[in-house]
Coordinates of C-alpha atoms in Angstrom, one line a residue:
Chain A
M1 CA 6.3 3.5 -32.5
S2 CA 8.8 1.6 -30.4
A3 CA 9.2 -2.0 -31.3
L4 CA 10.9 -5.0 -29.7
Q5 CA 11.4 -8.4 -31.4
V6 CA 12.4 -11.6 -29.6
L7 CA 13.4 -14.8 -31.3
A8 CA 14.1 -18.2 -29.8
P9 CA 15.8 -20.4 -32.4
E10 CA 15.5 -24.1 -32.1
G11 CA 18.3 -26.5 -32.7
V12 CA 20.9 -25.4 -30.1
P13 CA 22.8 -28.6 -29.7
A14 CA 23.1 -30.4 -26.4
I15 CA 25.9 -28.8 -24.3
T16 CA 28.6 -30.7 -22.5
S17 CA 31.8 -29.7 -20.7
S18 CA 33.6 -30.1 -23.9
T19 CA 31.4 -27.6 -25.8
E20 CA 32.8 -24.2 -26.6
L21 CA 29.6 -22.2 -26.2
A22 CA 30.3 -19.3 -28.6
A23 CA 31.3 -21.8 -31.3
V24 CA 28.0 -23.6 -31.2
L25 CA 25.9 -20.5 -30.8
V26 CA 27.3 -18.4 -33.6
P27 CA 25.9 -20.5 -36.5
V28 CA 22.4 -20.4 -34.8
L29 CA 22.7 -16.6 -34.3
A30 CA 23.8 -16.1 -37.9
N31 CA 20.7 -17.9 -39.2
L32 CA 18.1 -15.9 -37.2
V33 CA 15.3 -14.7 -39.4
W34 CA 13.5 -11.7 -37.8
P35 CA 9.8 -10.8 -38.3
D36 CA 10.9 -7.8 -40.3
G37 CA 12.8 -10.1 -42.7
S38 CA 16.3 -9.2 -41.6
I39 CA 18.9 -12.0 -41.0
G40 CA 21.4 -12.7 -38.3
I41 CA 22.6 -10.7 -35.3
D42 CA 23.5 -7.0 -34.8
A43 CA 25.6 -5.1 -32.2
G44 CA 22.5 -3.7 -30.5
D45 CA 20.9 -7.1 -29.9
V46 CA 20.9 -8.9 -26.6
V47 CA 21.8 -12.7 -26.5
V48 CA 19.9 -14.2 -23.6
L49 CA 21.0 -17.7 -22.5
S50 CA 19.9 -20.0 -19.8
S51 CA 22.7 -20.3 -17.2
K52 CA 22.0 -24.0 -17.1
V53 CA 23.7 -24.3 -20.5
V54 CA 26.7 -22.3 -19.2
S55 CA 26.9 -24.5 -16.2
K56 CA 27.1 -27.6 -18.4
A57 CA 29.8 -26.0 -20.6
E58 CA 31.7 -25.2 -17.4
G59 CA 31.4 -28.7 -16.0
R60 CA 29.4 -27.6 -13.0
L61 CA 27.8 -31.1 -12.5
V62 CA 27.9 -32.9 -9.2
R63 CA 26.4 -36.2 -8.0
A64 CA 22.8 -35.9 -7.0
D65 CA 23.6 -37.7 -3.7
D66 CA 25.6 -34.7 -2.7
R67 CA 22.8 -32.2 -3.2
E68 CA 22.5 -31.0 0.4
D69 CA 26.3 -30.7 0.7
A70 CA 26.3 -28.8 -2.6
I71 CA 23.7 -26.3 -1.4
D72 CA 25.8 -25.9 1.8
S73 CA 28.9 -25.1 -0.1
E74 CA 27.1 -22.8 -2.6
S75 CA 25.6 -20.8 0.2
V76 CA 27.1 -17.9 2.2
R77 CA 24.0 -17.4 4.4
V78 CA 20.7 -19.0 5.1
V79 CA 17.8 -16.5 4.9
A80 CA 14.9 -18.9 5.6
S81 CA 14.1 -22.6 5.6
R82 CA 11.1 -24.8 5.9
E83 CA 10.3 -28.5 6.0
N84 CA 8.4 -29.6 3.0
A85 CA 5.4 -32.0 3.2
D86 CA 7.7 -34.8 1.9
G87 CA 10.3 -34.3 4.6
S88 CA 12.7 -32.5 2.4
R89 CA 14.0 -29.1 3.3
L90 CA 13.4 -25.9 1.4
R91 CA 16.2 -23.4 2.0
I92 CA 16.3 -19.8 0.8
V93 CA 19.9 -18.7 0.9
E94 CA 22.2 -16.0 -0.3
N95 CA 24.6 -17.9 -2.6
R96 CA 28.2 -17.3 -3.5
Q97 CA 27.0 -15.2 -6.5
G98 CA 25.3 -12.8 -4.1
I99 CA 21.8 -13.9 -5.2
V100 CA 19.1 -14.8 -2.7
M101 CA 17.3 -17.9 -4.1
A102 CA 16.0 -21.3 -3.2
A103 CA 18.5 -24.1 -2.9
A104 CA 21.3 -21.7 -3.9
G105 CA 20.3 -22.2 -7.5
V106 CA 21.3 -25.9 -7.4
D107 CA 19.1 -27.6 -10.0
S108 CA 18.0 -31.2 -10.4
S109 CA 16.2 -30.9 -13.7
N110 CA 17.6 -31.2 -17.2
T111 CA 20.6 -33.1 -16.1
H112 CA 21.6 -36.7 -16.6
A113 CA 20.1 -39.0 -14.0
G114 CA 22.1 -39.0 -10.8
T115 CA 23.6 -35.6 -11.4
I116 CA 22.7 -32.0 -10.4
L117 CA 23.8 -28.7 -11.8
L118 CA 25.4 -25.8 -9.9
L119 CA 25.3 -22.2 -11.1
P120 CA 28.3 -20.9 -12.9
V121 CA 31.0 -19.8 -10.4
D122 CA 31.0 -16.2 -11.6
P123 CA 28.1 -15.6 -14.1
D124 CA 29.2 -12.1 -14.9
D125 CA 32.6 -13.5 -15.9
S126 CA 31.0 -16.3 -17.9
A127 CA 28.9 -13.6 -19.7
R128 CA 32.0 -11.6 -20.5
R129 CA 33.8 -14.6 -21.9
L130 CA 30.8 -15.6 -24.0
R131 CA 30.6 -12.0 -25.4
R132 CA 34.3 -12.1 -26.3
G133 CA 33.9 -15.5 -27.9
L134 CA 30.9 -14.3 -29.9
A135 CA 32.7 -11.1 -31.0
A136 CA 35.7 -13.0 -32.2
R137 CA 33.5 -15.1 -34.5
L138 CA 31.1 -12.3 -35.6
G139 CA 33.7 -10.0 -37.0
G140 CA 33.8 -7.8 -34.0
V141 CA 30.0 -7.5 -33.5
R142 CA 29.5 -7.3 -29.8
P143 CA 25.9 -8.0 -28.8
G144 CA 24.9 -7.7 -25.1
V145 CA 24.9 -10.9 -23.2
I146 CA 22.5 -11.9 -20.3
L147 CA 22.6 -15.2 -18.5
T148 CA 19.4 -16.2 -16.7
D149 CA 18.0 -18.4 -14.1
S150 CA 14.5 -18.8 -12.9
A151 CA 13.5 -18.0 -9.3
G152 CA 10.5 -17.8 -7.1
R153 CA 9.6 -14.6 -5.3
P154 CA 8.1 -13.7 -2.0
W155 CA 4.3 -13.0 -2.2
R156 CA 4.0 -14.0 -5.9
S157 CA 3.1 -17.4 -7.3
G158 CA 5.2 -18.9 -10.1
V159 CA 8.8 -18.3 -11.2
T160 CA 10.2 -15.7 -13.5
D161 CA 13.6 -15.5 -15.1
L162 CA 16.2 -13.1 -13.6
A163 CA 19.5 -11.9 -15.0
I164 CA 22.2 -13.6 -13.0
G165 CA 25.1 -12.6 -15.3
A166 CA 25.5 -9.8 -17.8
A167 CA 28.1 -8.3 -20.1
G168 CA 27.6 -5.1 -22.1
I169 CA 24.3 -4.3 -20.5
T170 CA 23.1 -1.4 -18.4
V171 CA 21.4 -3.6 -15.9
L172 CA 19.6 -0.8 -14.1
D173 CA 17.9 1.9 -16.2
D174 CA 17.9 5.0 -14.0
L175 CA 14.9 7.3 -15.0
R176 CA 15.3 9.4 -11.9
G177 CA 15.2 13.1 -12.8
T178 CA 13.2 12.5 -16.0
P179 CA 10.2 14.8 -15.8
D180 CA 6.9 13.1 -15.3
D181 CA 3.8 14.1 -17.2
A182 CA 3.1 16.8 -14.6
G183 CA 6.6 18.2 -15.1
R184 CA 8.0 16.9 -11.8
P185 CA 11.1 14.8 -11.7
L186 CA 10.5 11.1 -11.2
E187 CA 11.9 10.2 -7.9
T188 CA 12.1 6.4 -7.5
T189 CA 12.0 4.9 -10.9
V190 CA 15.1 2.8 -11.4
V191 CA 14.1 -0.1 -13.7
A192 CA 15.8 -3.5 -13.4
V193 CA 15.9 -3.6 -17.2
A194 CA 18.2 -6.7 -17.3
D195 CA 15.6 -8.7 -15.3
E196 CA 12.9 -7.5 -17.6
I197 CA 14.9 -8.6 -20.7
A198 CA 15.4 -12.0 -19.0
A199 CA 11.7 -12.2 -18.4
A200 CA 10.8 -11.3 -22.0
A201 CA 13.3 -13.9 -23.3
D202 CA 11.8 -16.5 -21.0
L203 CA 8.4 -16.1 -22.8
L204 CA 10.0 -18.0 -25.7
K205 CA 12.8 -20.0 -24.2
R206 CA 12.0 -23.4 -22.7
P207 CA 13.7 -25.4 -20.0
T208 CA 13.6 -28.3 -22.4
G209 CA 13.9 -29.1 -26.1
G210 CA 16.9 -27.3 -27.4
R211 CA 15.6 -23.8 -26.8
P212 CA 17.8 -22.3 -24.0
L213 CA 18.5 -19.2 -26.1
A214 CA 16.6 -16.1 -27.1
V215 CA 17.7 -12.9 -28.8
V216 CA 16.1 -9.6 -28.0
R217 CA 16.2 -6.8 -30.6
G218 CA 15.1 -3.2 -29.8
M219 CA 17.0 -2.5 -26.6
A220 CA 20.2 -1.1 -28.2
H221 CA 20.1 1.9 -25.8
V222 CA 21.0 -0.4 -22.9
V223 CA 23.8 -2.3 -24.8
T224 CA 27.2 -0.8 -24.1
Q225 CA 30.6 -1.1 -25.7
E226 CA 32.2 -1.8 -22.4
D227 CA 31.3 -5.0 -20.6
G228 CA 30.5 -3.0 -17.5
P229 CA 30.0 -4.3 -13.9
G230 CA 27.4 -7.0 -14.8
A231 CA 24.4 -8.4 -13.1
R232 CA 25.9 -8.5 -9.6
G233 CA 24.7 -4.9 -9.2
L234 CA 21.2 -6.2 -9.2
N235 CA 21.7 -7.9 -5.9
R236 CA 20.5 -6.0 -2.9
T237 CA 21.3 -7.3 0.5
G238 CA 22.9 -5.9 3.6
P239 CA 21.9 -3.8 6.6
D240 CA 19.0 -2.1 4.7
D241 CA 17.4 -5.4 3.8
M242 CA 14.0 -5.5 5.4
F243 CA 13.8 -9.3 4.6
A244 CA 17.3 -10.4 5.5
L245 CA 15.8 -13.2 7.5
G246 CA 12.6 -15.1 7.1
S247 CA 9.8 -14.3 9.6
R248 CA 10.2 -17.5 11.5
E249 CA 14.0 -17.2 11.8
A250 CA 13.8 -13.6 12.9
Y251 CA 11.1 -14.4 15.4
E252 CA 13.1 -17.2 17.0
R253 CA 16.1 -14.9 17.4
G254 CA 13.9 -12.5 19.2
R255 CA 12.5 -15.2 21.5
E256 CA 16.0 -16.4 22.3
G257 CA 17.2 -12.9 23.2
L258 CA 19.8 -13.0 20.4
P259 CA 20.6 -9.9 18.3
L260 CA 18.6 -9.8 15.0
H261 CA 21.9 -10.1 13.0
D262 CA 25.1 -11.8 14.1
Chain B
M1 CA 11.7 -20.3 -34.7
S2 CA 9.5 -18.8 -32.0
A3 CA 9.0 -15.1 -32.3
L4 CA 7.6 -12.4 -30.1
Q5 CA 6.8 -8.8 -31.2
V6 CA 6.1 -6.0 -28.8
L7 CA 4.9 -2.5 -29.9
A8 CA 4.4 0.6 -27.8
P9 CA 2.5 3.1 -29.8
E10 CA 2.8 6.8 -29.0
G11 CA -0.1 9.2 -28.9
V12 CA -2.3 7.7 -26.3
P13 CA -4.2 10.8 -25.2
A14 CA -4.1 12.0 -21.6
I15 CA -6.7 10.1 -19.6
T16 CA -9.2 11.7 -17.2
S17 CA -12.1 10.4 -15.2
S18 CA -14.3 11.3 -18.2
T19 CA -12.3 9.1 -20.6
E20 CA -13.8 5.9 -21.8
L21 CA -10.6 3.8 -22.1
A22 CA -11.6 1.4 -24.8
A23 CA -12.8 4.3 -27.0
V24 CA -9.5 6.1 -26.9
L25 CA -7.4 2.9 -27.2
V26 CA -9.1 1.3 -30.2
P27 CA -8.0 3.9 -32.8
V28 CA -4.4 3.5 -31.5
L29 CA -4.6 -0.3 -31.6
A30 CA -6.1 -0.3 -35.1
N31 CA -3.1 1.7 -36.4
L32 CA -0.4 -0.6 -35.0
V33 CA 2.3 -1.4 -37.6
W34 CA 4.1 -4.6 -36.8
P35 CA 7.7 -5.3 -37.7
D36 CA 6.4 -8.0 -40.1
G37 CA 4.3 -5.4 -41.9
S38 CA 0.9 -6.4 -40.6
I39 CA -1.5 -3.8 -39.3
G40 CA -3.8 -3.6 -36.3
I41 CA -4.7 -6.0 -33.5
D42 CA -5.5 -9.7 -33.5
A43 CA -7.4 -12.0 -31.1
G44 CA -4.1 -13.6 -29.9
D45 CA -2.5 -10.4 -29.0
V46 CA -2.1 -9.1 -25.4
V47 CA -2.9 -5.5 -24.6
V48 CA -0.8 -4.4 -21.7
L49 CA -1.8 -1.1 -20.0
S50 CA -0.3 0.7 -17.1
S51 CA -2.8 0.6 -14.2
K52 CA -2.1 4.3 -13.6
V53 CA -4.1 5.1 -16.7
V54 CA -7.0 2.9 -15.5
S55 CA -6.9 4.6 -12.1
K56 CA -7.2 8.0 -13.8
A57 CA -10.2 6.8 -15.9
E58 CA -11.8 5.4 -12.7
G59 CA -11.3 8.7 -10.9
R60 CA -9.0 7.1 -8.2
L61 CA -7.3 10.5 -7.4
V62 CA -7.1 11.8 -3.8
R63 CA -5.5 14.8 -2.3
A64 CA -1.7 14.4 -1.7
D65 CA -2.2 15.7 1.9
D66 CA -4.1 12.5 2.6
R67 CA -1.4 10.2 1.4
E68 CA -0.8 8.4 4.8
D69 CA -4.5 8.0 5.3
A70 CA -4.9 6.7 1.8
I71 CA -2.2 4.1 2.4
D72 CA -3.9 3.1 5.7
S73 CA -7.2 2.6 3.9
E74 CA -5.7 0.8 1.0
S75 CA -3.9 -1.7 3.3
V76 CA -5.2 -4.8 4.9
R77 CA -1.9 -5.7 6.7
V78 CA 1.5 -4.1 7.3
V79 CA 4.3 -6.5 6.4
A80 CA 7.3 -4.3 7.2
S81 CA 8.0 -0.6 7.7
R82 CA 11.1 1.5 8.0
E83 CA 11.9 5.2 8.6
N84 CA 13.6 6.8 5.6
A85 CA 16.6 9.1 5.9
D86 CA 14.2 12.1 5.2
G87 CA 11.9 11.1 8.1
S88 CA 9.2 9.7 5.9
R89 CA 8.0 6.2 6.4
L90 CA 8.4 3.3 3.9
R91 CA 5.6 0.8 4.5
I92 CA 5.4 -2.6 2.7
V93 CA 1.8 -3.7 3.0
E94 CA -0.7 -6.2 1.7
N95 CA -3.2 -4.1 -0.1
R96 CA -6.9 -4.6 -0.7
Q97 CA -6.1 -6.1 -4.1
G98 CA -4.1 -8.8 -2.2
I99 CA -0.7 -7.6 -3.5
V100 CA 2.2 -7.0 -1.2
M101 CA 3.9 -3.8 -2.3
A102 CA 5.3 -0.5 -1.0
A103 CA 2.8 2.2 0.0
A104 CA -0.1 -0.1 -1.1
G105 CA 0.6 1.0 -4.6
V106 CA -0.4 4.6 -3.9
D107 CA 1.5 6.7 -6.4
S108 CA 2.6 10.3 -6.3
S109 CA 4.1 10.6 -9.7
N110 CA 2.4 11.4 -13.0
T111 CA -0.6 13.1 -11.3
H112 CA -1.6 16.7 -11.1
A113 CA 0.3 18.6 -8.4
G114 CA -1.4 18.1 -5.1
T115 CA -3.0 14.8 -6.0
I116 CA -2.0 11.1 -5.7
L117 CA -3.3 8.1 -7.4
L118 CA -4.7 4.9 -5.9
L119 CA -4.8 1.5 -7.7
P120 CA -8.0 0.5 -9.3
V121 CA -10.4 -1.0 -6.7
D122 CA -10.5 -4.4 -8.5
P123 CA -7.9 -4.5 -11.3
D124 CA -9.2 -7.9 -12.6
D125 CA -12.6 -6.4 -13.0
S126 CA -11.1 -3.3 -14.7
A127 CA -9.3 -5.6 -17.1
R128 CA -12.5 -7.5 -17.9
R129 CA -14.4 -4.4 -18.6
L130 CA -11.7 -3.0 -20.8
R131 CA -11.6 -6.3 -22.7
R132 CA -15.4 -6.1 -23.2
G133 CA -15.1 -2.5 -24.4
L134 CA -12.3 -3.4 -26.9
A135 CA -14.2 -6.4 -28.2
A136 CA -17.4 -4.3 -28.8
R137 CA -15.4 -1.9 -30.9
L138 CA -13.2 -4.4 -32.7
G139 CA -15.9 -6.5 -34.2
G140 CA -15.7 -9.2 -31.5
V141 CA -11.9 -9.5 -31.5
R142 CA -11.0 -10.3 -27.9
P143 CA -7.3 -9.7 -27.2
G144 CA -6.0 -10.6 -23.8
V145 CA -5.7 -7.7 -21.3
I146 CA -3.0 -7.2 -18.6
L147 CA -2.9 -4.2 -16.3
T148 CA 0.5 -3.5 -14.8
D149 CA 2.1 -1.7 -11.9
S150 CA 5.8 -1.4 -11.1
A151 CA 7.1 -2.8 -7.8
G152 CA 10.3 -3.3 -5.9
R153 CA 11.4 -6.8 -4.8
P154 CA 13.2 -8.1 -1.8
W155 CA 16.9 -8.8 -2.5
R156 CA 16.9 -7.2 -6.0
S157 CA 17.6 -3.6 -7.0
G158 CA 15.3 -1.7 -9.3
V159 CA 11.6 -2.1 -10.0
T160 CA 10.0 -4.4 -12.5
D161 CA 6.4 -4.4 -13.8
L162 CA 3.9 -7.0 -12.5
A163 CA 0.5 -8.0 -13.8
I164 CA -2.0 -6.7 -11.2
G165 CA -5.1 -7.3 -13.4
A166 CA -5.8 -9.7 -16.2
A167 CA -8.6 -10.8 -18.4
G168 CA -8.4 -13.7 -21.0
I169 CA -4.9 -14.7 -19.9
T170 CA -3.5 -17.9 -18.4
V171 CA -1.5 -16.1 -15.7
L172 CA 0.4 -19.1 -14.6
D173 CA 1.8 -21.4 -17.3
D174 CA 2.1 -24.8 -15.6
L175 CA 4.9 -26.9 -17.1
R176 CA 4.9 -29.5 -14.4
G177 CA 4.8 -33.0 -15.9
T178 CA 6.5 -31.9 -19.2
P179 CA 9.4 -34.2 -19.7
D180 CA 12.8 -32.5 -19.3
D181 CA 15.7 -33.2 -21.6
A182 CA 16.6 -36.3 -19.6
G183 CA 13.0 -37.6 -19.9
R184 CA 12.0 -36.9 -16.3
P185 CA 9.0 -34.8 -15.6
L186 CA 9.7 -31.2 -14.6
E187 CA 8.7 -30.8 -11.0
T188 CA 8.5 -27.2 -10.0
T189 CA 8.2 -25.1 -13.1
V190 CA 5.1 -23.0 -13.0
V191 CA 6.0 -19.8 -14.9
A192 CA 4.3 -16.5 -13.9
V193 CA 3.8 -15.8 -17.5
A194 CA 1.5 -12.7 -16.9
D195 CA 4.3 -11.1 -14.9
E196 CA 6.8 -11.9 -17.7
I197 CA 4.5 -10.4 -20.3
A198 CA 4.2 -7.3 -18.1
A199 CA 8.0 -7.1 -17.8
A200 CA 8.4 -7.4 -21.6
A201 CA 5.9 -4.7 -22.2
D202 CA 7.6 -2.4 -19.7
L203 CA 10.8 -2.5 -21.8
L204 CA 8.9 -0.2 -24.2
K205 CA 6.3 1.5 -22.1
R206 CA 7.3 4.6 -20.3
P207 CA 5.9 6.2 -17.1
T208 CA 5.8 9.5 -19.0
G209 CA 5.1 10.8 -22.5
G210 CA 1.9 9.1 -23.7
R211 CA 3.3 5.6 -23.8
P212 CA 1.4 3.7 -21.1
L213 CA 0.4 1.0 -23.6
A214 CA 2.2 -1.9 -25.2
V215 CA 0.9 -4.8 -27.3
V216 CA 2.5 -8.2 -27.2
R217 CA 2.1 -10.6 -30.2
G218 CA 3.3 -14.2 -30.1
M219 CA 1.7 -15.4 -26.8
A220 CA -1.6 -16.6 -28.3
H221 CA -1.3 -19.9 -26.4
V222 CA -1.9 -18.1 -23.1
V223 CA -4.8 -16.0 -24.4
T224 CA -8.2 -17.6 -23.6
Q225 CA -11.7 -17.0 -24.8
E226 CA -13.0 -16.9 -21.2
D227 CA -11.8 -14.0 -19.1
G228 CA -10.7 -16.5 -16.4
P229 CA -9.9 -15.7 -12.8
G230 CA -7.4 -12.9 -13.5
A231 CA -4.2 -11.8 -11.9
R232 CA -5.3 -12.2 -8.3
G233 CA -4.2 -15.8 -8.6
L234 CA -0.6 -14.6 -8.8
N235 CA -0.7 -13.3 -5.2
R236 CA 0.8 -15.8 -2.7
T237 CA 0.3 -14.9 1.0
G238 CA -1.0 -16.9 4.0
P239 CA 0.3 -19.4 6.4
D240 CA 2.9 -20.8 4.1
D241 CA 4.5 -17.3 3.5
M242 CA 8.1 -17.4 4.8
F243 CA 8.2 -13.6 4.6
A244 CA 4.8 -12.7 6.0
L245 CA 6.6 -10.2 8.3
G246 CA 9.7 -8.2 7.8
S247 CA 12.7 -9.4 9.8
R248 CA 12.5 -6.5 12.3
E249 CA 8.8 -6.9 12.9
A250 CA 9.1 -10.7 13.4
Y251 CA 12.1 -10.2 15.7
E252 CA 10.2 -7.7 17.9
R253 CA 7.3 -10.0 18.2
G254 CA 9.6 -12.7 19.5
R255 CA 11.3 -10.4 21.9
E256 CA 7.9 -9.3 23.3
G257 CA 6.7 -12.9 23.7
L258 CA 3.9 -12.4 21.2
P259 CA 2.9 -15.2 18.8
L260 CA 4.5 -14.7 15.3
H261 CA 1.0 -14.2 13.8
D262 CA -2.1 -12.7 15.4

């Protein structure tokens, strides 16, 4: 019987740009009490942390008045945009991290009044540094690390958490070639396992109240010794992208006789 | 400390159109051994089952030769399509269940040679019937039920599992109005909790090998006495949809002087 356990400890202190993340997380991790009675953290566990906390530790705060400029400078490409009922503008963009998301991931909640939060500059690098910091304080135990952000999705209501940074995680679990129950190889099943771990962790994490952290136990088969290439490999854009532009944007380019892509 | 436990029992028997699902699942559920040592299933647990198994129990098999016709008849609207390198056609459609997915969810793996599997006609109704069947055999214990399918996503590599049917589950967890850490109400955080539970369960479920089932414990706050409206509420299409058509399709309509939408 396969089992997964997820814990979201309370009491992670408020994070500021003077916080060393690994230093504040290690005492919390060391005191985890698992449903099966075991204590602490193991090498096969996955530490899942909201990227907002990482942004705060990295000082990625800017003035709220500069929100639109911040979205501009965090974006490499506008995919779609729309005027909201209140006159504000919703922009779906590809951001510098290679992720397509609303407002480039610029976040106005959970920050001090008058400030907004940008995503970490390189979330995979942030994950690697956090993993190194944890290992240094845990006697060489190297859990996997996933940094998350929540994002909306075309055609589905509500947000789910995604893995935007990762270290020591096989982010895509490739089941192709595994025989199916009729003995034929599975053809198309590559599972975005890092995104599914992020989603599982989000069931317990909360955007508020000192619970930006969850630890997942039972996925040791996707935790690797090497840090690996990280979550950037989960991004899929480029010439094959059937939704490289929003419907309205693509339609207007056709009407104006422009090529679909520049 | 919040905790989640997920179990994926082995030994779910092969399902055919003569199987009564609740009857074969109840002995498996009754024998669950949780990491904390408890046994069996509780009212606050969520039973997560691959919809493939439900399709088999409902006899939703058709001849593989009829695959393209089957996709046609399962679709209400083509969103985007593309020729694959092997000459086959990838079609992203809105299906009769209201879900936008590739090939309308018609699946060629894990079926007997020469056959393919359609999604359940009404997955929410299937979930409700399964829940009733479980409760009748579990002395009135009514766990939540989620039926899943895997789907690709724009801009992300790999597939993740989604909730395509649900009974007794608050599929969207509305956190709007909850104060954030700075004391301001969260504005946009509606979490697709049923999709996140589906993703968590998929970390242990497997498309092969008698493991189409997982049970999630620790989410009792989203398990409801009433069956509720189900997973259909997770679908988001209509006039507000910024990706109602693929880029190429929208572009061609503009070039041809057609309106964006019929």
